[in-house]
Coordinates of C-alpha atoms and ligand atoms in Angstrom, one line a residue:
M1 CA 136.2 32.7 214.5
V2 CA 138.1 29.5 214.3
G3 CA 141.1 28.7 212.1
H4 CA 142.9 31.6 211.1
S5 CA 145.6 33.6 213.7
N6 CA 145.4 37.5 214.5
Y7 CA 141.5 36.8 215.6
I8 CA 140.5 40.1 217.2
P9 CA 137.1 40.1 219.4
G10 CA 134.2 42.0 217.1
M11 CA 135.9 42.2 214.1
N12 CA 134.5 40.5 211.3
D13 CA 135.9 37.6 209.6
V14 CA 134.1 39.2 206.2
L15 CA 133.1 42.0 204.8
I16 CA 130.7 41.8 201.5
V17 CA 130.3 45.0 199.2
G18 CA 127.0 44.1 197.4
G19 CA 123.7 43.0 198.0
G20 CA 123.1 41.5 194.8
L21 CA 122.9 37.5 194.1
A22 CA 126.6 37.2 193.9
G23 CA 126.9 39.1 197.2
L24 CA 124.0 37.1 198.6
A25 CA 125.2 33.7 197.5
A26 CA 128.6 34.3 199.4
A27 CA 127.1 35.6 202.4
V28 CA 124.9 32.4 202.7
A29 CA 128.0 29.9 202.1
L30 CA 129.9 31.8 204.8
A31 CA 127.6 32.5 207.2
D32 CA 126.5 28.9 206.9
A33 CA 130.4 27.9 208.0
G34 CA 129.9 30.0 211.1
L35 CA 131.7 33.0 210.0
K36 CA 130.9 36.5 211.5
V37 CA 129.7 37.7 207.9
Q38 CA 128.9 42.0 207.4
L39 CA 126.9 42.7 204.3
L40 CA 127.5 46.3 203.0
E41 CA 124.4 47.3 200.3
S42 CA 124.1 50.8 198.7
R43 CA 120.6 51.0 198.2
P44 CA 117.4 50.3 200.8
R45 CA 117.0 46.9 199.4
L46 CA 118.7 43.6 199.0
G47 CA 118.3 41.8 195.5
G48 CA 120.4 44.2 193.0
R49 CA 119.6 43.8 189.6
A50 CA 117.1 41.4 190.5
S51 CA 115.1 43.9 192.9
S52 CA 111.7 45.7 193.1
F53 CA 110.3 49.1 193.7
E54 CA 107.1 50.5 194.7
D55 CA 105.5 52.2 191.2
S56 CA 104.2 55.8 193.1
S57 CA 101.0 56.0 191.0
T58 CA 99.8 52.5 192.0
G59 CA 101.0 51.3 195.1
D60 CA 102.3 48.1 193.8
V61 CA 105.5 46.7 194.3
I62 CA 107.0 45.9 190.7
D63 CA 109.5 43.7 189.4
N64 CA 112.5 46.4 188.0
C65 CA 112.3 43.6 185.4
Q66 CA 110.5 39.4 185.3
H67 CA 113.2 37.5 186.3
V68 CA 113.2 34.3 184.8
T69 CA 115.3 30.9 185.4
M70 CA 115.4 27.3 184.1
G71 CA 116.1 23.8 185.4
C72 CA 119.8 24.5 184.2
C73 CA 120.5 26.9 186.5
T74 CA 121.9 24.2 189.0
N75 CA 123.6 26.6 191.7
F76 CA 120.7 29.4 191.7
W77 CA 118.2 25.9 192.8
H78 CA 120.5 24.8 195.6
F79 CA 120.9 28.8 196.8
C80 CA 116.6 28.9 196.5
R81 CA 116.9 25.0 198.1
V82 CA 119.4 26.0 201.3
T83 CA 117.4 29.4 202.1
G84 CA 113.8 27.6 201.1
L85 CA 113.0 30.6 199.0
Q86 CA 111.9 27.5 196.1
S87 CA 108.5 27.2 197.6
A88 CA 108.0 30.7 195.7
F89 CA 108.7 29.6 192.7
R90 CA 106.2 27.8 190.2
R91 CA 107.3 26.0 186.8
E92 CA 105.7 26.9 183.8
P93 CA 104.5 23.1 182.1
F94 CA 104.6 24.6 178.8
L95 CA 105.7 28.1 177.3
T96 CA 103.3 29.7 174.4
F97 CA 104.9 30.9 171.2
V98 CA 102.7 33.7 169.9
G99 CA 104.2 33.4 165.2
P100 CA 104.4 36.8 163.3
P101 CA 102.1 38.8 162.4
D102 CA 100.4 38.3 159.1
P103 CA 101.7 40.7 157.0
T104 CA 98.2 41.2 155.1
G105 CA 96.4 41.5 158.4
Q106 CA 93.8 38.6 157.3
S107 CA 95.0 36.0 159.4
A108 CA 95.0 35.7 163.6
P109 CA 98.9 34.7 164.8
D110 CA 99.7 31.6 165.1
F111 CA 99.6 30.3 169.4
C112 CA 102.0 27.1 169.3
R113 CA 102.9 24.9 172.9
F114 CA 106.3 24.6 173.6
E115 CA 107.1 21.3 176.1
A116 CA 108.9 18.5 176.2
A117 CA 107.5 15.3 175.1
K118 CA 105.8 13.5 178.1
F119 CA 107.4 9.7 177.5
P120 CA 110.0 9.1 180.3
V121 CA 111.8 7.6 177.3
A122 CA 112.4 10.6 175.4
S123 CA 115.9 11.3 176.6
A124 CA 117.3 15.4 175.9
P125 CA 117.5 15.6 173.4
F126 CA 114.8 13.8 171.7
H127 CA 112.3 15.5 174.6
L128 CA 112.0 18.8 172.2
S129 CA 111.7 17.3 168.9
S130 CA 107.9 17.1 168.7
T131 CA 107.9 20.7 169.8
F132 CA 109.7 22.2 167.0
A133 CA 107.5 20.2 165.0
G134 CA 104.7 22.2 166.6
L135 CA 106.0 25.7 166.5
S136 CA 103.7 26.1 163.4
Y137 CA 104.3 29.3 162.2
L138 CA 107.6 27.4 160.8
S139 CA 108.6 26.6 157.6
N140 CA 109.8 22.4 156.6
Q141 CA 113.0 24.5 155.5
D142 CA 113.5 26.7 158.7
R143 CA 112.7 23.2 160.7
F144 CA 115.3 21.0 158.2
A145 CA 117.6 24.4 158.7
I146 CA 117.4 24.5 162.9
T147 CA 117.9 20.2 163.2
C148 CA 121.0 20.7 161.1
G149 CA 122.3 23.8 162.6
L150 CA 122.3 22.1 166.1
L151 CA 123.6 19.0 164.4
A152 CA 126.6 21.5 163.8
L153 CA 126.7 23.5 166.9
V154 CA 126.8 20.1 168.9
S155 CA 129.9 18.7 166.8
D156 CA 131.5 22.4 166.9
R157 CA 133.2 22.9 170.3
P158 CA 134.6 26.7 170.1
Q159 CA 138.3 26.6 171.2
A160 CA 139.8 28.9 173.5
D161 CA 141.0 31.7 171.4
D162 CA 137.6 31.4 169.2
R163 CA 137.0 35.2 167.8
R164 CA 133.9 33.8 165.8
S165 CA 130.6 35.8 166.5
F166 CA 127.2 33.5 166.1
A167 CA 126.0 35.4 163.3
D168 CA 129.5 34.7 161.4
W169 CA 128.6 31.1 162.5
L170 CA 124.7 31.2 160.9
R171 CA 126.6 32.6 157.7
F172 CA 129.5 29.8 157.6
N173 CA 126.5 27.4 158.6
Q174 CA 124.2 28.8 155.6
Q175 CA 121.1 29.3 157.5
P176 CA 118.1 31.0 156.0
A177 CA 117.5 34.4 156.9
S178 CA 114.2 33.1 157.5
T179 CA 115.2 30.8 160.6
I180 CA 117.6 33.3 161.9
E181 CA 115.1 35.5 162.9
R182 CA 112.1 33.5 163.6
F183 CA 114.5 31.1 166.2
W184 CA 117.8 31.6 166.8
D185 CA 117.3 35.2 167.3
I186 CA 114.2 34.4 169.5
V187 CA 116.1 32.3 172.0
L188 CA 119.1 34.3 171.9
V189 CA 118.5 37.8 172.4
S190 CA 116.0 36.6 175.1
A191 CA 118.8 34.7 177.0
L192 CA 121.8 37.3 176.0
S193 CA 120.2 40.5 175.3
E194 CA 122.4 41.7 172.5
S195 CA 122.4 41.2 168.7
L196 CA 123.8 38.1 167.2
D197 CA 126.6 39.5 165.7
R198 CA 127.7 40.9 169.3
I199 CA 127.3 37.4 170.2
S200 CA 130.6 35.1 170.5
Y201 CA 129.9 31.5 169.3
A202 CA 130.8 30.0 172.7
S203 CA 128.3 32.1 174.4
A204 CA 125.8 31.1 172.5
R205 CA 126.1 27.1 171.8
K206 CA 126.5 27.4 175.6
V207 CA 122.5 28.8 175.9
F208 CA 121.6 26.0 173.3
V209 CA 123.3 23.1 174.8
D210 CA 123.2 23.8 178.5
G211 CA 119.4 24.7 178.2
F212 CA 117.7 22.1 175.4
L213 CA 119.9 19.6 174.1
A214 CA 121.8 18.5 177.5
N215 CA 119.0 17.3 179.9
R216 CA 115.4 17.1 179.6
A217 CA 115.0 19.3 182.7
G218 CA 117.3 22.0 181.4
W219 CA 115.0 24.0 179.7
E220 CA 111.7 24.4 181.7
V221 CA 111.2 27.6 182.9
W222 CA 110.4 28.7 186.7
L223 CA 108.7 32.3 187.9
P224 CA 109.0 33.8 190.9
T225 CA 105.4 33.7 192.3
V226 CA 105.9 36.9 194.5
P227 CA 107.8 40.2 193.9
L228 CA 111.7 39.8 193.9
D229 CA 111.8 42.3 196.5
A230 CA 109.7 39.6 198.7
L231 CA 112.2 36.7 197.7
Y232 CA 115.3 38.8 199.0
S233 CA 113.9 41.7 201.6
D234 CA 111.1 39.7 203.1
L235 CA 112.2 35.9 202.8
L236 CA 116.2 35.9 202.9
H237 CA 117.1 39.0 205.1
P238 CA 115.7 37.2 207.4
W239 CA 117.5 33.8 207.0
L240 CA 120.7 35.9 206.9
T241 CA 120.3 37.8 209.6
D242 CA 118.8 34.8 211.8
R243 CA 122.6 33.2 211.1
G244 CA 124.2 36.3 212.4
V245 CA 125.2 37.8 209.0
D246 CA 125.2 42.1 209.7
V247 CA 122.9 43.1 207.2
Q248 CA 123.4 46.8 206.3
L249 CA 121.4 48.5 203.8
K250 CA 122.2 52.6 202.7
T251 CA 125.5 51.7 202.8
G252 CA 128.2 53.0 200.3
V253 CA 131.9 51.6 200.2
D254 CA 133.8 54.8 198.8
R255 CA 136.9 52.4 198.6
L256 CA 138.8 49.5 199.5
I257 CA 142.2 50.4 201.5
E258 CA 145.5 48.3 201.1
D259 CA 147.9 47.9 203.8
G260 CA 151.2 46.5 202.5
D261 CA 149.8 43.4 200.5
R262 CA 146.5 42.9 201.8
I263 CA 143.4 44.8 202.0
R264 CA 143.2 45.8 205.5
A265 CA 139.2 48.2 205.9
V266 CA 136.7 49.7 203.2
E267 CA 136.0 53.4 203.4
L268 CA 132.3 54.4 203.1
R269 CA 131.3 57.0 201.4
N270 CA 130.8 58.7 205.1
S271 CA 134.2 57.9 205.8
E272 CA 133.7 55.6 208.5
Q273 CA 136.1 52.6 207.6
L274 CA 135.2 49.4 208.6
T275 CA 137.5 46.7 209.0
A276 CA 137.7 42.6 208.2
R277 CA 140.2 39.8 207.6
Q278 CA 138.6 38.3 204.1
F279 CA 136.6 40.6 202.0
V280 CA 134.3 39.9 198.6
L281 CA 134.4 42.5 196.4
A282 CA 130.7 41.9 194.9
V283 CA 129.3 45.2 192.7
P284 CA 128.7 45.6 189.3
H285 CA 131.5 45.5 186.6
H286 CA 131.2 48.9 185.6
R287 CA 131.7 50.0 189.4
V288 CA 133.9 47.7 190.4
L289 CA 137.6 49.6 189.2
D290 CA 136.6 53.0 191.0
L291 CA 136.4 51.2 194.6
L292 CA 139.9 49.3 194.1
P293 CA 143.0 50.7 195.4
D294 CA 145.7 52.5 192.4
S295 CA 147.8 49.5 192.8
L296 CA 144.9 47.4 191.3
R297 CA 142.7 49.5 189.2
H298 CA 145.6 50.0 186.9
Q299 CA 147.2 46.8 186.6
S300 CA 146.8 44.0 183.9
P301 CA 144.3 42.0 184.0
I302 CA 141.9 43.7 186.2
A303 CA 142.3 47.1 184.6
D304 CA 141.3 45.2 181.2
I305 CA 137.2 44.8 183.4
A306 CA 136.9 48.4 181.8
R307 CA 136.5 46.7 178.6
L308 CA 133.4 44.5 179.6
E309 CA 130.6 46.5 177.8
S310 CA 126.8 46.7 179.1
A311 CA 123.6 45.9 177.1
P312 CA 119.8 47.7 177.7
I313 CA 117.0 45.4 178.8
A314 CA 113.6 47.4 178.8
S315 CA 110.4 46.4 180.6
V316 CA 107.1 47.7 180.2
H317 CA 104.5 47.8 182.4
L318 CA 100.9 48.1 181.8
W319 CA 97.7 48.3 183.8
F320 CA 94.1 47.9 181.8
D321 CA 91.2 48.2 183.2
R322 CA 90.5 44.0 182.0
P323 CA 92.6 41.8 180.9
I324 CA 94.4 41.3 178.0
T325 CA 95.0 37.7 177.9
F326 CA 94.8 35.1 181.0
L327 CA 97.9 33.2 179.9
P328 CA 100.7 33.5 182.5
H329 CA 103.4 34.4 179.8
A330 CA 103.9 34.5 175.8
V331 CA 106.9 34.8 173.8
L332 CA 105.9 37.2 170.7
V333 CA 107.7 36.2 167.5
G334 CA 108.9 39.3 165.2
R335 CA 107.4 42.2 167.0
L336 CA 109.0 45.0 169.3
S337 CA 107.7 42.9 172.2
Q338 CA 109.4 39.8 173.3
W339 CA 108.2 38.5 176.0
V340 CA 104.6 39.3 177.7
F341 CA 104.2 37.9 181.6
N342 CA 100.7 38.2 182.7
R343 CA 101.3 39.4 187.0
S344 CA 97.8 40.5 187.6
S345 CA 96.6 39.0 191.0
T346 CA 94.2 36.8 189.0
T347 CA 96.9 34.6 187.7
G348 CA 99.4 34.3 190.1
T349 CA 97.3 31.5 191.9
E350 CA 97.4 29.7 188.7
S351 CA 93.7 29.3 189.2
S352 CA 92.6 26.5 186.9
A353 CA 89.8 28.4 185.5
L354 CA 91.9 30.9 184.2
R355 CA 94.0 29.1 182.3
P356 CA 94.1 27.7 178.9
N357 CA 92.8 24.1 178.3
P358 CA 95.8 22.6 177.9
G359 CA 95.0 20.2 175.0
S360 CA 93.7 23.7 172.9
K361 CA 95.7 26.0 170.8
S362 CA 93.7 28.6 173.3
S363 CA 94.7 31.9 172.8
G364 CA 94.4 32.9 176.5
A365 CA 91.3 34.5 175.4
K366 CA 88.7 33.7 178.2
A367 CA 85.6 36.8 178.9
A368 CA 83.7 36.5 182.3
V369 CA 86.2 36.8 184.9
S370 CA 86.1 40.5 186.6
P371 CA 90.0 41.4 187.5
L372 CA 91.5 42.0 190.5
S373 CA 94.4 44.2 188.9
C374 CA 95.2 43.1 185.0
Y375 CA 98.9 44.1 185.3
Y376 CA 101.4 43.0 182.3
Q377 CA 105.3 43.0 181.7
V378 CA 106.4 43.1 178.4
V379 CA 110.0 42.6 178.6
I380 CA 112.2 43.7 175.4
S381 CA 115.9 42.3 175.3
N382 CA 119.3 44.2 173.3
A383 CA 116.4 47.5 174.2
R384 CA 119.3 49.9 172.7
E385 CA 116.7 51.0 170.1
L386 CA 113.8 51.1 172.2
A387 CA 115.7 53.7 175.1
T388 CA 116.0 56.7 172.7
R389 CA 112.7 56.3 171.7
P390 CA 109.9 58.5 173.8
H391 CA 108.3 56.0 176.0
S392 CA 104.3 57.2 175.1
E393 CA 105.9 56.2 171.5
V394 CA 107.0 52.7 172.9
V395 CA 103.9 52.1 174.8
A396 CA 101.3 53.0 172.3
E397 CA 103.1 50.4 170.0
I398 CA 103.6 47.3 172.5
V399 CA 99.8 47.9 173.3
A400 CA 99.0 47.7 169.5
E401 CA 100.9 44.4 169.4
L402 CA 99.2 43.2 172.4
K403 CA 95.6 44.4 170.9
A404 CA 96.5 42.6 167.6
V405 CA 97.8 39.9 169.0
W406 CA 94.4 39.1 171.6
P407 CA 91.3 41.0 169.4
W408 CA 88.9 40.0 172.1
A409 CA 90.7 42.6 174.2
N410 CA 90.4 45.6 171.9
D411 CA 88.1 47.3 174.5
A412 CA 90.5 47.0 177.2
Q413 CA 91.7 51.0 178.6
L414 CA 95.6 51.7 179.5
Q415 CA 95.0 52.9 182.8
H416 CA 98.6 53.2 183.7
S417 CA 102.4 52.5 182.2
R418 CA 105.7 52.4 182.8
V419 CA 109.1 51.9 181.3
V420 CA 112.0 50.8 183.0
V421 CA 115.6 50.5 181.4
E422 CA 118.3 49.2 182.8
H423 CA 121.3 50.4 180.5
H424 CA 123.7 48.0 182.5
A425 CA 121.1 45.1 183.0
V426 CA 123.8 42.6 181.4
F427 CA 127.5 42.5 180.3
S428 CA 127.4 42.3 176.5
P429 CA 128.8 38.5 175.6
L430 CA 131.1 39.6 172.9
P431 CA 133.5 37.8 171.3
G432 CA 136.4 37.4 173.4
S433 CA 134.9 38.9 176.3
D434 CA 135.5 35.5 178.5
E435 CA 139.0 36.4 178.3
V436 CA 138.9 40.1 180.2
R437 CA 136.6 38.3 183.0
P438 CA 138.9 38.0 186.1
P439 CA 138.4 34.7 188.2
Q440 CA 137.3 35.4 192.0
Q441 CA 140.6 35.4 193.7
S442 CA 141.4 38.7 192.8
P443 CA 145.9 39.0 193.0
I444 CA 145.3 40.0 196.4
S445 CA 144.7 37.2 198.5
N446 CA 142.4 38.4 201.3
L447 CA 140.2 40.1 198.4
Q448 CA 137.8 38.2 196.2
F449 CA 135.9 39.1 193.2
A450 CA 132.1 37.6 193.2
G451 CA 129.8 39.4 190.3
D452 CA 127.8 37.7 186.8
W453 CA 131.0 39.3 184.9
T454 CA 133.6 37.4 187.1
R455 CA 134.9 34.1 185.2
T456 CA 132.1 31.8 185.7
G457 CA 131.3 30.0 182.5
W458 CA 128.1 31.6 182.7
P459 CA 127.1 34.7 181.0
A460 CA 125.1 37.1 182.8
T461 CA 122.2 35.4 185.2
M462 CA 121.4 34.6 188.2
E463 CA 122.7 31.6 187.6
G464 CA 126.1 33.6 186.8
A465 CA 125.6 35.5 189.7
V466 CA 125.4 32.3 192.4
R467 CA 128.2 30.7 190.9
S468 CA 130.4 34.0 191.3
G469 CA 129.5 34.0 194.9
F470 CA 129.9 30.3 196.1
L471 CA 133.5 30.5 194.0
A472 CA 134.0 33.6 196.1
A473 CA 132.9 31.7 199.5
E474 CA 134.8 28.7 198.8
N475 CA 138.4 30.8 198.5
V476 CA 137.4 32.7 201.7
L477 CA 136.6 29.4 203.3
N478 CA 139.6 27.6 201.9
Q479 CA 142.2 30.6 203.1
L480 CA 140.1 30.2 206.9
G481 CA 141.4 26.7 207.0
H482 CA 137.4 25.4 205.8
T483 CA 136.8 23.0 203.5
Q484 CA 133.3 22.9 202.1
R485 CA 132.3 22.9 198.6
W486 CA 129.3 25.0 197.0
L487 CA 129.3 25.0 193.5
Q488 CA 127.1 22.7 192.1
P489 CA 127.6 20.5 189.1
D490 CA 125.9 20.9 186.0
L491 CA 122.6 18.5 185.0
P492 CA 123.9 15.3 183.9
I493 CA 124.1 14.8 179.9
E494 CA 121.9 12.6 179.1
W495 CA 123.3 9.3 176.9
P496 CA 122.3 10.3 173.3
L497 CA 124.1 13.9 173.4
R498 CA 127.0 11.7 175.9
L499 CA 127.6 10.1 172.5
V500 CA 127.5 12.6 170.3
L501 CA 130.4 14.5 172.1
R502 CA 132.4 11.6 172.8
Ligands
FAD1 C1 115.9 44.3 183.0 C2 116.9 43.3 183.6 C3 116.2 41.9 183.5 C4 116.9 40.2 183.5 N1 116.8 39.0 183.3 C5 116.6 38.1 183.9 C6 117.0 36.7 183.7 O1 115.2 37.0 183.6 N2 117.1 35.5 184.6 C7 118.3 35.5 184.8 O2 119.1 35.0 185.3 N3 119.0 37.2 185.0 C8 118.4 37.9 184.1 N4 119.3 39.3 184.8 C9 120.4 39.8 185.2 C10 120.5 39.0 186.5 O3 119.7 40.2 187.1 C11 122.3 39.4 187.0 O4 123.0 39.0 186.4 C12 121.9 39.4 188.1 O5 121.0 39.9 189.4 C13 123.7 40.2 188.8 O6 123.7 40.0 190.0 P1 125.1 40.3 190.5 O7 124.6 40.0 192.5 O8 125.9 40.1 189.8 O9 125.6 42.2 190.4 P2 123.8 43.2 190.7 O10 122.5 42.6 190.9 O11 124.2 44.5 190.0 O12 124.6 43.2 192.4 C14 125.5 44.4 193.0 C15 125.2 44.9 194.1 O13 125.9 46.2 194.5 C16 125.8 47.0 195.4 N5 126.8 47.9 194.8 C17 127.2 48.8 193.9 N6 127.9 50.0 194.2 C18 128.0 49.4 195.7 C19 128.9 50.2 196.4 N7 129.9 51.2 196.2 N8 128.7 49.8 197.9 C20 128.0 49.1 198.1 N9 127.1 48.6 197.1 C21 127.3 48.8 195.9 C22 123.9 47.6 193.8 O14 123.2 48.1 194.4 C23 123.9 45.6 193.9 O15 122.8 45.4 194.8 C24 118.6 40.5 184.4 C25 118.8 42.0 184.7 C26 118.1 42.9 184.3 C27 118.7 44.3 184.6

């Protein structure tokens, strides 16, 4: 193709290994530039960790886990806009938080709406101030501590060699145990899937600044309206093939083959070799070293990738004979269940008849609707302890929690359940972990790394994966004489925070 020497007709310009979001984002950017791209994915479907599978008992295609994205994920949104996936997402107008259980069992839990102030004058971070006041399960002491904590967080910029965990920082800033339990822990465990002593201060600060404080759109939560497989296999796969990308599923790569100072080919598990001018290795961090040539695998800083640790996320899939709640989702505070997503076909259409009255503190209870399929997903991040327990015990505890939150559904019978634990769901954002994340440009000029684990400044998220794919693609494009830029800027920081940061 254009812009490089030694062109051999028929040879791929770029070979991408891995069909997760990082590899897909790289493929979109490179195909858009008219390059001849081949993408190899070992599994039978695209999407990597953000994908679906067929539940053999129900025949339903279900996601390995509900994936949530936020307004601050500017690169993921760009990826969706360019490829037309954006229309398969819906914005949650507000979040519902359910306060912790009453230890005496006497009173029902608080249902609280978390939403931005409506007036356009409420610039970030003031757009959420009334909302914190509305979280009725927080005490005044909690609210005061959160306000002081957020102010301290904004003014305390992490240094390059910052080794503080967020637990250290909370202790230093004298945050009360109840505030940690009911606020800091709830937000961060969901966002980063680790305990607070295993989260670096810098990662925690990024979640709050980008997600809540910098821009009023940052916190907005978006959910796919179709299974993840429909996004990547049904919509994106044809988009790529229409642009000439040769997508090969069930094609596992065994190793990369070096020739002098370049990568010459990949060897597949069936021993076939495929050549290209440029390579993008977009596999998860715990697989990457196995595929690299010896010269690179043992070389620092690449060998340090082995120091990245993984954190598990569990999703518990529950099918009931009748609805448990009509809320589209709920965040449960102080329980094993962290997020509950209503994936029933009854809510998939967002029928207004089924939605709670926006003006009320509704618990989402509504009786007279016949369900088509009452399917719920409960997500538990930082699931190390859960992963050691029998699945039946976990399901029983979660069902009991749901029935305590929505007692009107006490008679609902569980028809089927499934527990999925992704042991390598994300890399752990430990203090110092950013130092071992390599840039996309590897020490070999025609080899790029892509993946949420590469140096993106973001934690392990769909946004981080897409950023890495765009950055890898930009490097390839640059080497082949193209000038396109794909990386999108962050949301602008609104004036109140800009003043403080200055
Ligand atoms: C349970 C769970 C819940 C999550 N929730 C969220 C969420 O709500 N929001 C969010 O933003 N992020 C979430 N994430 C994180 C998000 O899914 C990941 O950060 C992102 O999908 C990573 O994309 P990736 O392309 O970097 O890696 P992957 O998705 O892991 O893609 C790598 C691909 O490489 C393939 N591969 C591996 N080895 C080979 C080989 N030898 N040859 C060929 N192909 C190979 C794999 O099959 C895979 O498809 C969640 C992750 C999990 C597991």
